[in-house]
Amino acid sequence: MRALVQTVGRASVTVDGQVVGEIADGLLVLLGVTHTDTPQVARHMARKIRELRILDDERSAADTGAPVLLVSQFTLYGDARRGRRPTWTAAAPAELAEPLVTAVVDALRAGGTRVETGRFRAHMLVESVNVGPRTLLLDL
């Protein structure tokens, strides 16, 4: 599982002209799932995201109550080492990925984090105003 975590002043996801998720002063998380990921990995990723000391004064979302906008992003497992056309073979198929993305969201919420999401398998417009900018790749 991979997560690209960014600190944002605001972020939103729009699908078919309708905002389906938005936050202010929190974390935008783009999350990719691979074939070998499990519910245990999903819980571990949620804990890492929630406790990641990436906010001001080395604080975490757990410390501050910062919200998370989590967006499924299979392209985090794209591979363009051979040529210019990426392959997506390392990305888990939707049938495996969707429940694991949901497991991360559920684990974050169980820990007390307010979580907004995109819409799985939808064409999404993701907007963000990065703060810092601070961006970190978590690779489990």
Coordinates of C-alpha atoms in Angstrom, one line a residue, residues 3 6 9 21-22 25 35 48 50 66 89 100 111 114 125 128 130-131 138 140:
A3 CA 0.0 6.8 0.4
Q6 CA 0.1 16.4 1.6
G9 CA -5.2 24.5 3.6
G21 CA -15.7 15.5 -0.3
E22 CA -13.9 18.5 1.0
D25 CA -6.6 22.6 7.2
H35 CA -2.0 -7.2 -4.9
K48 CA 0.7 5.9 10.0
R50 CA -3.2 9.5 11.6
A66 CA -7.1 17.6 11.5
T89 CA 0.2 -4.4 -13.3
L100 CA -9.0 -2.1 1.5
G111 CA -9.4 6.4 15.7
R114 CA -12.9 13.1 10.4
L125 CA -11.4 16.3 -10.1
S128 CA -5.9 21.2 -3.3
N130 CA -0.9 22.7 -0.4
V131 CA 0.6 24.2 2.8
L138 CA 4.4 6.2 2.7
L140 CA 4.1 -0.2 3.3

